[in-house]
Coordinates of C-alpha atoms in Angstrom, one line a residue:
X1409 CA 121.0 170.0 -113.4
X1410 CA 124.1 167.9 -114.5
X1411 CA 124.5 167.2 -118.0
X1412 CA 126.2 164.5 -120.0
X1413 CA 129.5 166.2 -120.2
X1414 CA 129.5 166.1 -116.3
X1415 CA 128.7 162.1 -116.2
X1416 CA 131.3 161.7 -118.8
X1417 CA 134.0 163.6 -117.3
X1418 CA 133.6 161.6 -113.8
X1419 CA 133.5 158.3 -115.7
X1420 CA 136.7 158.9 -117.6
X1421 CA 138.5 159.9 -114.3
X1422 CA 137.4 157.1 -112.6
X1423 CA 138.8 154.8 -115.6
X1424 CA 141.9 156.3 -115.2
X1425 CA 142.5 157.0 -111.1
X1426 CA 140.1 154.1 -109.9
X1427 CA 140.5 151.6 -112.6
X1428 CA 144.0 152.2 -114.2
X1429 CA 142.8 151.6 -117.7
X1430 CA 144.6 152.3 -120.6
X1431 CA 142.7 154.2 -123.3
X1432 CA 145.2 153.1 -126.2
X1433 CA 144.1 149.5 -125.8
X1434 CA 140.7 148.3 -127.0
X1435 CA 138.5 146.6 -124.2
X1436 CA 139.0 142.7 -124.0
X1437 CA 135.4 141.7 -123.0
X1438 CA 134.7 138.1 -121.8
X1439 CA 131.7 136.4 -120.7
X1440 CA 131.9 135.9 -117.2
X1441 CA 128.9 133.8 -116.4
X1442 CA 128.0 130.4 -117.7
X1443 CA 125.6 129.7 -120.6
X1444 CA 122.8 128.6 -117.9
X1445 CA 122.9 131.7 -116.1
X1446 CA 122.7 133.7 -119.1
X1447 CA 119.6 131.9 -120.1
X1448 CA 117.9 132.4 -116.9
X1449 CA 118.6 136.1 -116.9
X1450 CA 117.3 136.2 -120.4
X1451 CA 114.3 134.2 -119.0
X1452 CA 113.8 136.7 -116.2
X1453 CA 113.1 139.3 -119.0
X1454 CA 111.5 136.9 -121.5
X1455 CA 108.0 139.2 -121.4
X1456 CA 110.0 142.4 -121.7
X1457 CA 112.1 141.2 -124.5
X1458 CA 109.0 140.3 -126.5
X1459 CA 107.7 143.8 -126.5
X1460 CA 111.3 145.1 -126.6
X1461 CA 111.8 143.3 -129.9
X1462 CA 108.3 144.3 -131.2
X1463 CA 109.1 148.1 -130.6
X1464 CA 112.7 148.2 -131.6
X1465 CA 112.2 146.6 -135.2
X1466 CA 109.8 149.4 -135.8
X1467 CA 112.3 151.6 -134.7
X1468 CA 114.8 150.3 -137.0
X1469 CA 112.8 150.4 -140.1
X1470 CA 112.4 154.1 -139.5
X1471 CA 116.1 154.3 -139.2
X1472 CA 116.3 152.5 -142.7
X1473 CA 119.6 152.7 -144.1
X1474 CA 121.3 153.3 -141.0
X1475 CA 123.7 150.4 -139.7
X1476 CA 122.3 150.0 -136.4
X1477 CA 122.8 147.5 -133.5
X1478 CA 120.2 146.8 -130.8
X1479 CA 121.1 145.6 -127.1
X1480 CA 119.0 144.6 -124.3
X1481 CA 120.7 144.1 -120.7
X1482 CA 119.4 143.4 -117.2
X1483 CA 119.6 145.4 -114.3
X1484 CA 123.1 144.1 -113.4
X1485 CA 124.5 145.3 -117.1
X1486 CA 124.6 141.9 -118.6
X1487 CA 123.6 141.5 -122.2
X1488 CA 120.7 139.3 -122.5
X1489 CA 119.8 140.0 -126.3
X1490 CA 121.5 141.6 -129.4
X1491 CA 120.8 141.8 -133.1
X1492 CA 120.9 144.1 -135.8
X1493 CA 122.6 145.1 -139.2
X1494 CA 125.1 142.4 -140.2
X1495 CA 127.5 145.4 -140.9
X1496 CA 127.9 146.9 -137.5
X1497 CA 127.9 143.2 -135.9
X1498 CA 131.5 142.5 -137.3
X1499 CA 132.9 145.4 -135.7
X1500 CA 131.0 144.1 -132.2
X1501 CA 132.1 140.7 -132.8
X1502 CA 135.8 142.1 -133.1
X1503 CA 135.7 143.3 -129.6
X1504 CA 133.6 140.6 -127.9
X1505 CA 130.0 142.4 -127.3
X1506 CA 127.9 139.1 -127.0
X1507 CA 125.2 137.9 -124.8
X1508 CA 126.7 137.1 -121.1
X1509 CA 129.1 140.2 -121.5
X1510 CA 128.7 142.5 -118.5
X1511 CA 129.3 146.2 -119.3
X1512 CA 131.2 147.6 -116.1
X1513 CA 133.1 150.8 -116.2
X1514 CA 136.0 149.0 -114.7
X1515 CA 135.9 146.4 -117.8
X1516 CA 134.8 148.4 -120.6
X1517 CA 135.7 151.9 -119.5
X1518 CA 133.2 155.0 -119.8
X1519 CA 130.2 153.7 -121.5
X1520 CA 126.2 154.5 -121.8
X1521 CA 124.6 151.2 -120.4
X1522 CA 126.9 151.8 -117.0
X1523 CA 125.9 155.4 -117.0
X1524 CA 122.4 155.1 -117.8
X1525 CA 122.0 152.4 -115.1
X1526 CA 124.1 154.7 -112.7
X1527 CA 122.0 157.8 -112.9
X1528 CA 118.6 156.1 -114.2
X1529 CA 118.5 158.4 -117.2
X1530 CA 119.0 158.2 -121.0
X1531 CA 122.7 158.9 -121.9
X1532 CA 124.1 159.4 -125.5
X1533 CA 127.8 158.8 -126.0
X1534 CA 129.5 159.5 -129.4
X1535 CA 132.7 159.3 -130.6
X1536 CA 135.6 160.6 -128.0
X1537 CA 133.0 160.5 -125.3
X1538 CA 134.0 156.7 -125.0
X1539 CA 137.4 156.2 -123.0
X1540 CA 138.6 153.8 -125.1
X1541 CA 140.1 155.0 -128.5
X1542 CA 138.8 151.8 -130.2
X1543 CA 135.4 152.7 -129.7
X1544 CA 135.7 156.5 -130.9
X1545 CA 134.1 155.4 -134.1
X1546 CA 130.6 154.5 -132.7
X1547 CA 127.9 156.2 -131.3
X1548 CA 125.9 154.8 -128.5
X1549 CA 122.4 155.6 -127.1
X1550 CA 120.8 153.9 -124.2
X1551 CA 117.8 154.4 -121.7
X1552 CA 117.0 152.5 -118.8
X1553 CA 113.5 151.0 -118.7
X1554 CA 111.3 150.0 -115.6
X1555 CA 107.7 148.4 -115.7
X1556 CA 107.2 147.5 -111.9
X1557 CA 105.0 149.1 -109.7
X1558 CA 107.8 150.4 -107.5
X1559 CA 109.4 151.8 -110.7
X1560 CA 112.7 149.7 -109.9
X1561 CA 114.8 149.6 -113.0
X1562 CA 114.6 146.3 -114.8
X1563 CA 117.5 146.6 -117.4
X1564 CA 118.4 148.9 -120.3
X1565 CA 117.7 149.3 -124.2
X1566 CA 120.8 150.6 -126.7
X1567 CA 120.9 151.3 -130.2
X1568 CA 124.6 151.6 -131.4
X1569 CA 125.6 152.8 -134.8
X1570 CA 128.6 154.4 -136.7
X1571 CA 129.8 158.0 -135.8
X1572 CA 129.2 158.5 -139.4
X1573 CA 125.4 158.3 -138.6
X1574 CA 125.5 159.8 -135.1
X1575 CA 122.4 162.4 -134.8
X1576 CA 121.0 163.7 -131.6
X1577 CA 117.4 162.8 -132.5
X1578 CA 118.5 159.3 -132.0
X1579 CA 118.5 159.7 -128.2
X1580 CA 114.9 160.9 -128.8
X1581 CA 113.8 158.1 -130.7
X1582 CA 115.2 155.5 -128.3
X1583 CA 113.4 157.3 -125.5
X1584 CA 110.1 157.7 -127.0
X1585 CA 110.2 153.9 -128.0
X1586 CA 111.2 152.9 -124.6
X1587 CA 108.2 155.1 -123.1
X1588 CA 106.1 153.0 -125.3
X1589 CA 107.8 149.9 -124.4
X1590 CA 107.2 150.7 -120.7
X1591 CA 103.7 151.4 -121.0
X1592 CA 102.8 148.3 -123.3
X1593 CA 104.7 146.0 -120.0
X1594 CA 102.7 147.7 -117.6
X1595 CA 99.4 147.1 -119.3
X1596 CA 100.5 143.8 -120.0
X1597 CA 101.3 143.0 -116.3
X1598 CA 98.0 144.8 -115.2
X1599 CA 96.1 142.4 -117.6
X1600 CA 97.9 139.5 -116.3
X1601 CA 97.1 140.4 -113.1
X1602 CA 93.5 140.9 -113.7
X1603 CA 93.4 137.4 -115.9
X1604 CA 94.5 135.7 -112.8
X1605 CA 92.3 137.4 -110.5
X1606 CA 89.4 136.9 -113.3
X1607 CA 90.3 133.1 -113.5
X1608 CA 90.4 132.8 -109.7
X1609 CA 87.2 134.5 -109.2
X1610 CA 85.2 132.7 -112.2
X1611 CA 86.6 129.0 -111.2
X1612 CA 86.1 129.5 -107.5
X1613 CA 82.4 130.1 -107.9
X1614 CA 79.6 127.1 -108.1
X1615 CA 78.0 128.7 -110.7
X1616 CA 78.6 127.6 -114.1
X1617 CA 80.0 130.1 -116.6
X1618 CA 80.2 130.7 -120.1
X1619 CA 80.8 133.4 -122.6
X1620 CA 80.5 133.5 -126.5
X1621 CA 81.3 136.0 -128.9
X1622 CA 78.7 138.1 -131.2
X1623 CA 78.2 134.9 -133.5
X1624 CA 77.2 132.7 -130.6
X1625 CA 80.5 130.9 -130.4
X1626 CA 81.6 129.6 -127.3
X1627 CA 85.1 131.4 -126.3
X1628 CA 85.4 131.1 -122.4
X1629 CA 83.7 129.0 -119.4
X1630 CA 84.5 127.6 -116.0
X1631 CA 85.5 124.6 -114.1
X1632 CA 81.7 124.8 -112.3
X1633 CA 80.2 124.5 -115.9
X1634 CA 81.8 121.4 -116.7
X1635 CA 81.0 119.7 -113.5
X1636 CA 77.3 120.8 -114.0
X1637 CA 77.3 119.6 -117.4
X1638 CA 79.3 116.6 -116.5
X1639 CA 80.8 117.3 -119.9
X1640 CA 84.8 117.9 -120.7
X1641 CA 86.1 120.6 -122.6
X1642 CA 85.8 118.6 -126.2
X1643 CA 82.4 117.7 -125.4
X1644 CA 81.2 121.4 -124.6
X1645 CA 82.8 122.7 -127.9
X1646 CA 81.1 120.1 -130.0
X1647 CA 78.7 122.1 -132.5
X1648 CA 76.2 119.3 -132.0
X1649 CA 76.4 119.1 -128.1
X1650 CA 72.6 118.9 -126.8
X1651 CA 73.2 120.7 -123.8
X1652 CA 74.7 124.0 -126.0
X1653 CA 71.7 123.4 -128.3
X1654 CA 69.2 123.9 -125.6
X1655 CA 71.1 127.3 -124.1
X1656 CA 71.7 128.7 -127.6
X1657 CA 68.0 129.6 -128.4
X1658 CA 68.6 132.1 -125.0
X1659 CA 72.1 133.3 -126.2
X1660 CA 70.8 134.0 -129.7
X1661 CA 67.8 136.1 -128.6
X1662 CA 70.1 138.0 -126.0
X1663 CA 72.6 138.5 -129.2
X1664 CA 70.0 139.5 -131.8
X1665 CA 67.8 141.6 -129.2
X1666 CA 69.7 142.6 -126.6
X1667 CA 67.5 141.3 -124.1
X1668 CA 68.5 140.4 -120.4
X1669 CA 67.3 136.8 -119.3
X1670 CA 66.8 135.9 -115.8
X1671 CA 66.1 132.8 -114.0
X1672 CA 64.9 130.7 -116.7
X1673 CA 64.4 127.0 -115.9
X1674 CA 65.8 124.7 -118.1
X1675 CA 66.6 121.0 -117.8
X1676 CA 69.8 119.6 -119.0
X1677 CA 70.3 116.1 -120.5
X1678 CA 73.7 114.6 -118.5
X1679 CA 73.8 111.1 -120.0
X1680 CA 72.7 108.5 -122.3
X1681 CA 70.9 106.9 -119.4
X1682 CA 68.4 110.1 -119.2
X1683 CA 69.7 111.7 -116.2
X1684 CA 68.8 115.2 -116.0
X1685 CA 69.9 118.3 -114.1
X1686 CA 67.6 121.2 -113.3
X1687 CA 69.2 124.6 -113.6
X1688 CA 68.4 128.3 -113.4
X1689 CA 69.7 130.4 -116.3
X1690 CA 70.8 134.1 -116.8
X1691 CA 72.0 135.7 -119.9
X1692 CA 73.2 139.2 -120.4
X1693 CA 74.7 140.8 -123.4
X1694 CA 78.0 142.2 -123.5
X1695 CA 78.9 145.3 -125.1
X1696 CA 81.8 147.6 -126.3
X1697 CA 80.2 150.6 -126.5
X1698 CA 77.1 150.6 -128.1
X1699 CA 77.8 147.2 -130.1
X1700 CA 77.1 143.8 -128.6
X1701 CA 80.0 141.8 -128.8
X1702 CA 79.0 138.6 -127.2
X1703 CA 77.0 137.2 -124.2
X1704 CA 77.5 136.2 -120.6
X1705 CA 75.4 133.3 -119.4
X1706 CA 75.3 131.8 -115.6
X1707 CA 73.9 128.4 -114.4
X1708 CA 72.9 127.4 -111.2
X1709 CA 72.5 123.9 -110.5
X1710 CA 68.8 123.7 -108.6
X1711 CA 68.6 119.9 -108.9
X1712 CA 69.6 119.2 -105.0
X1713 CA 67.4 121.9 -104.1
X1714 CA 64.3 120.7 -106.0
X1715 CA 65.1 117.1 -104.3
X1716 CA 65.3 118.4 -101.0
X1717 CA 62.1 120.5 -101.7
X1718 CA 60.3 117.3 -102.5
X1719 CA 61.7 115.5 -99.5
X1720 CA 60.4 118.4 -97.6
X1721 CA 56.9 117.7 -99.2
X1722 CA 56.9 114.1 -98.5
X1723 CA 57.6 114.6 -95.2
X1724 CA 54.9 116.9 -94.6
X1725 CA 52.9 114.3 -96.0
X1726 CA 53.8 111.8 -93.6
X1727 CA 53.5 114.2 -90.9
X1728 CA 49.9 114.9 -91.8
X1729 CA 49.2 111.3 -92.5
X1730 CA 50.7 110.3 -89.3
X1731 CA 48.2 112.7 -87.3
X1732 CA 45.5 111.2 -89.3
X1733 CA 46.5 107.8 -88.5
X1734 CA 46.8 108.6 -84.7
X1735 CA 43.1 110.0 -85.1
X1736 CA 42.0 107.0 -87.1
X1737 CA 43.4 104.4 -84.6
X1738 CA 42.2 106.2 -81.4
X1739 CA 38.9 106.3 -83.2
X1740 CA 38.7 102.7 -84.5
X1741 CA 41.0 100.4 -82.5
X1742 CA 38.6 100.4 -79.5
X1743 CA 35.4 99.6 -81.2
X1744 CA 37.3 96.9 -83.6
X1745 CA 38.6 95.2 -80.6
X1746 CA 34.9 95.2 -79.0
X1747 CA 33.6 94.1 -82.4
X1748 CA 35.8 91.1 -82.8
X1749 CA 35.0 89.8 -79.2
X1750 CA 31.5 90.2 -79.5
X1751 CA 31.4 88.3 -83.3
X1752 CA 33.8 85.4 -81.8
X1753 CA 30.9 84.8 -78.8
X1754 CA 28.3 84.9 -81.8
X1755 CA 30.6 82.2 -83.7
X1756 CA 30.1 79.7 -80.8
X1757 CA 26.2 80.0 -80.6
X1758 CA 25.4 80.5 -84.4
X1759 CA 25.1 78.3 -87.4
X1760 CA 26.0 80.6 -90.1
X1761 CA 29.8 80.2 -89.0
X1762 CA 30.8 80.9 -92.6
X1763 CA 29.5 84.5 -92.6
X1764 CA 30.9 85.1 -88.9
X1765 CA 34.5 84.2 -90.6
X1766 CA 34.2 86.7 -93.6
X1767 CA 33.0 89.2 -90.7
X1768 CA 35.9 88.2 -88.5
X1769 CA 38.6 88.0 -91.4
X1770 CA 37.4 91.5 -92.5
X1771 CA 37.3 92.9 -89.3
X1772 CA 40.8 91.7 -88.4
X1773 CA 42.3 92.9 -91.8
X1774 CA 41.0 96.5 -90.8
X1775 CA 42.5 96.2 -87.6
X1776 CA 45.9 95.1 -89.3
X1777 CA 45.5 98.4 -91.3
X1778 CA 45.0 100.5 -88.1
X1779 CA 48.0 98.9 -86.4
X1780 CA 50.2 99.6 -89.3
X1781 CA 49.1 103.4 -89.3
X1782 CA 50.6 103.3 -85.5
X1783 CA 53.6 101.8 -86.4
X1784 CA 54.2 104.0 -89.2
X1785 CA 53.4 107.2 -86.9
X1786 CA 55.6 106.1 -84.2
X1787 CA 59.4 106.6 -84.5
X1788 CA 61.1 103.1 -84.7
X1789 CA 62.3 102.3 -81.1
X1790 CA 65.1 99.8 -81.3
X1791 CA 66.0 97.3 -78.7
X1792 CA 69.6 96.5 -79.7
X1793 CA 71.2 93.3 -78.4
X1794 CA 74.0 91.3 -79.8
X1795 CA 72.8 88.7 -82.4
X1796 CA 74.2 85.8 -84.6
X1797 CA 73.0 87.1 -88.2
X1798 CA 73.6 83.4 -89.8
X1799 CA 71.2 82.3 -86.9
X1800 CA 68.5 84.8 -87.4
X1801 CA 68.1 84.2 -91.1
X1802 CA 68.3 80.4 -91.0
X1803 CA 65.4 80.7 -88.4
X1804 CA 63.6 83.1 -90.7
X1805 CA 64.0 80.7 -93.6
X1806 CA 62.7 77.8 -91.7
X1807 CA 59.8 79.5 -90.5
X1808 CA 58.9 80.4 -94.4
X1809 CA 59.8 77.1 -95.5
X1810 CA 56.4 75.4 -95.0
X1811 CA 54.9 78.6 -97.0
X1812 CA 57.2 78.1 -99.8
X1813 CA 56.5 74.3 -100.2
X1814 CA 52.8 75.1 -100.4
X1815 CA 53.7 77.4 -103.1
X1816 CA 56.2 75.3 -105.1
X1817 CA 59.1 77.5 -104.2
X1818 CA 62.5 76.4 -103.2
X1819 CA 64.2 78.8 -100.8
X1820 CA 68.0 78.2 -100.1
X1821 CA 70.1 80.4 -97.7
X1822 CA 73.8 80.4 -98.3
X1823 CA 76.5 81.9 -95.9
X1824 CA 80.3 81.7 -96.0
X1825 CA 80.2 81.4 -92.4
X1826 CA 78.2 80.4 -89.1
X1827 CA 79.5 83.1 -86.8
X1828 CA 78.8 87.0 -87.4
X1829 CA 77.5 89.1 -84.6
X1830 CA 75.9 92.6 -85.0
X1831 CA 74.0 94.4 -82.4
X1832 CA 70.6 94.8 -83.8
X1833 CA 66.9 94.7 -83.0
X1834 CA 66.3 90.9 -83.3
X1835 CA 62.6 90.9 -83.8
X1836 CA 62.6 94.1 -86.1
X1837 CA 65.3 92.3 -88.5
X1838 CA 63.4 89.4 -88.9
X1839 CA 60.3 91.4 -89.5
X1840 CA 61.9 92.8 -92.4
X1841 CA 63.5 89.5 -93.4
X1842 CA 59.8 87.8 -93.6
X1843 CA 58.5 91.0 -95.5
X1844 CA 61.0 91.0 -98.0
X1845 CA 60.8 87.1 -98.5
X1846 CA 57.1 86.9 -98.6
X1847 CA 57.1 89.7 -101.2
X1848 CA 59.3 87.3 -103.2
X1849 CA 56.8 84.7 -102.9
X1850 CA 54.3 86.6 -104.1
X1851 CA 56.2 87.8 -107.1
X1852 CA 56.3 84.0 -108.5
X1853 CA 52.5 83.0 -108.7
X1854 CA 53.9 79.8 -110.6
X1855 CA 56.7 78.7 -108.2
X1856 CA 60.8 79.3 -108.5
X1857 CA 63.5 79.8 -106.4
X1858 CA 64.6 82.7 -103.8
X1859 CA 68.1 82.8 -102.8
X1860 CA 69.4 84.4 -99.6
X1861 CA 73.1 85.2 -99.2
X1862 CA 74.9 86.5 -96.4
X1863 CA 77.8 88.8 -97.8
X1864 CA 80.7 90.1 -95.3
X1865 CA 83.3 89.0 -93.0
X1866 CA 83.9 89.9 -89.7
X1867 CA 86.7 92.2 -90.8
X1868 CA 84.6 94.2 -93.0
X1869 CA 82.6 97.3 -92.1
X1870 CA 79.3 96.2 -93.2
X1871 CA 77.2 93.2 -93.4
X1872 CA 75.1 92.6 -96.8
X1873 CA 71.8 90.4 -96.7
X1874 CA 71.0 89.5 -100.5
X1875 CA 67.5 87.9 -101.5
X1876 CA 67.3 87.2 -104.9
X1877 CA 64.3 85.9 -106.5
X1878 CA 62.9 84.8 -110.3
X1879 CA 59.7 86.8 -110.0
X1880 CA 57.9 89.4 -112.3
X1881 CA 60.3 92.2 -111.8
X1882 CA 59.3 95.7 -111.5
X1883 CA 60.1 98.8 -113.8
X1884 CA 62.5 101.6 -113.0
X1885 CA 59.8 103.8 -112.0
X1886 CA 58.4 101.2 -109.5
X1887 CA 61.7 100.6 -108.0
X1888 CA 62.0 104.5 -107.2
X1889 CA 58.8 104.5 -105.3
X1890 CA 59.5 101.7 -103.3
X1891 CA 59.3 102.4 -99.5
X1892 CA 56.8 105.5 -99.9
X1893 CA 53.6 105.0 -97.7
X1894 CA 50.7 103.8 -99.6
X1895 CA 52.7 102.4 -103.0
X1896 CA 52.4 98.9 -103.8
X1897 CA 52.9 96.7 -106.7
X1898 CA 50.2 94.0 -105.3
X1899 CA 46.3 94.4 -105.9
X1900 CA 45.7 94.0 -102.5
X1901 CA 48.5 95.3 -101.0
X1902 CA 48.2 98.5 -98.6
X1903 CA 51.8 99.9 -99.3
X1904 CA 52.9 100.0 -95.8
X1905 CA 54.8 97.4 -95.1
X1906 CA 58.0 98.2 -97.2
X1907 CA 57.6 101.7 -95.7
X1908 CA 58.1 100.4 -92.2
X1909 CA 60.7 98.1 -93.6
X1910 CA 62.9 101.3 -94.9
X1911 CA 62.5 102.9 -91.4
X1912 CA 63.5 100.0 -89.5
X1913 CA 66.7 99.4 -91.4
X1914 CA 67.3 103.5 -91.6
X1915 CA 67.1 103.5 -87.7
X1916 CA 70.0 100.7 -87.7
X1917 CA 71.9 103.3 -89.8
X1918 CA 71.9 101.1 -92.7
X1919 CA 70.3 101.1 -96.6
X1920 CA 68.2 99.0 -98.7
X1921 CA 69.0 98.5 -102.3
X1922 CA 66.7 97.1 -104.7
X1923 CA 67.8 96.0 -108.2
X1924 CA 64.9 94.7 -110.7
X1925 CA 64.0 94.1 -114.1
X1926 CA 60.9 93.4 -115.8
X1927 CA 60.6 90.1 -116.5
X1928 CA 63.6 89.1 -114.9
X1929 CA 63.1 88.9 -111.0
X1930 CA 64.3 91.5 -108.4
X1931 CA 67.3 91.5 -105.9
X1932 CA 67.0 93.2 -102.6
X1933 CA 70.4 94.1 -100.5
X1934 CA 69.7 94.9 -97.1
X1935 CA 73.2 96.7 -95.9
X1936 CA 73.8 96.8 -92.1
X1937 CA 76.9 98.6 -90.6
X1938 CA 78.9 96.7 -88.1
X1939 CA 78.6 99.6 -85.7
X1940 CA 75.3 101.3 -85.9

């Protein structure tokens, strides 16, 4: 094993033979890089410098009374940090040791920093071990440090003192401090990687996640939690936040009893309008040994799942209803036709025509019901052709106008243009218009105004037909149920007209939007795309 003496002698020969240095002249140290580069090199070791300063301050404390200078360099030997006892700083300043100076053998002569970087082990130079006589009054101890996975050197840490305070224990103290520094840096780097991985995993999951301390105070959460609760950071952290209050009882139970909670269904309020989300909640305790130090909770937003489930139930109902309707139509339709025909024959030869009128009216009502069953059962089959929408609406309005006058209703149609063509099923769109206009009439038993507007230009992607009345209006609950088979707001309605209308517009890849307020009237928007 090569000892310090061998390293030192080799270095001194290099100083004389290779570099031509004069030991009697004091080394002249100059900063060979810009301030910006000094700052960049310092920033590259910023994390390490905090740890080095922490441990070296402890070392200086234990070396109390010893004038000591601490120097940290990077892998190239450039000083990036320097501090220590004021008395030794004066001597250091006199020879130009400062941030940005590079410790190279050809400039500084034999020095502990160059030797430590070259041989990758701790080095001590005391007094005349230095090449230059000007440094014979100081003792320098340097240890290289590394905290990368490949053990590549990162820099050096040195302590300098006067020769009167030189002690071979100083190198041991420094080496021990550097070992602690390396362990701390590796641990921090490992924790940083784990933190990054943890954040990636937490923030990439669709599950809402939150963690609390042992007192139930929120200390961690992910972006999915914000999305589910539709609350920002400050709202979630509020003490009186409603959503947190709902969850808190479960968290408190886990913290107090150590229970594990699985798949508890909770309903979270989302906004002041009363919207909610249904979630499944899991809560587990977090332990440090046998002590509970917090709770971990995760949320699964099941709102869309339940909505799909409800849609499936509705679909199954409609399927069953369709089968029933088909059977009903088959069994009743033919006898009804015969009964109506025979009744009409009786009417021609019977004086009690008023009774026959009632019979025929009621039978025709049953026949209408059966026919609507059949329409509801069949998929909507479109016979699309190019149609001028303003003309279609105008013709429908004229058709309904006589009925409007009888009911003291003023029906108006406004359109900014007279030529707007779409590929639609002319008859079915007319059926939808008649249905909604008729509903508008029936909502105004004392008369009023119905305004129909055509909104859209040839350049836009959709056409909107607006039908607005001044009728009795509907509640939010009633509006939400419109279009469902057998739901009606009329005393004598069968609840299938709107269901058929919704199917027709849906078959055109359009949409029906309804706004209504009790006592304020209703607005229906029929939205049709330009290209279905």
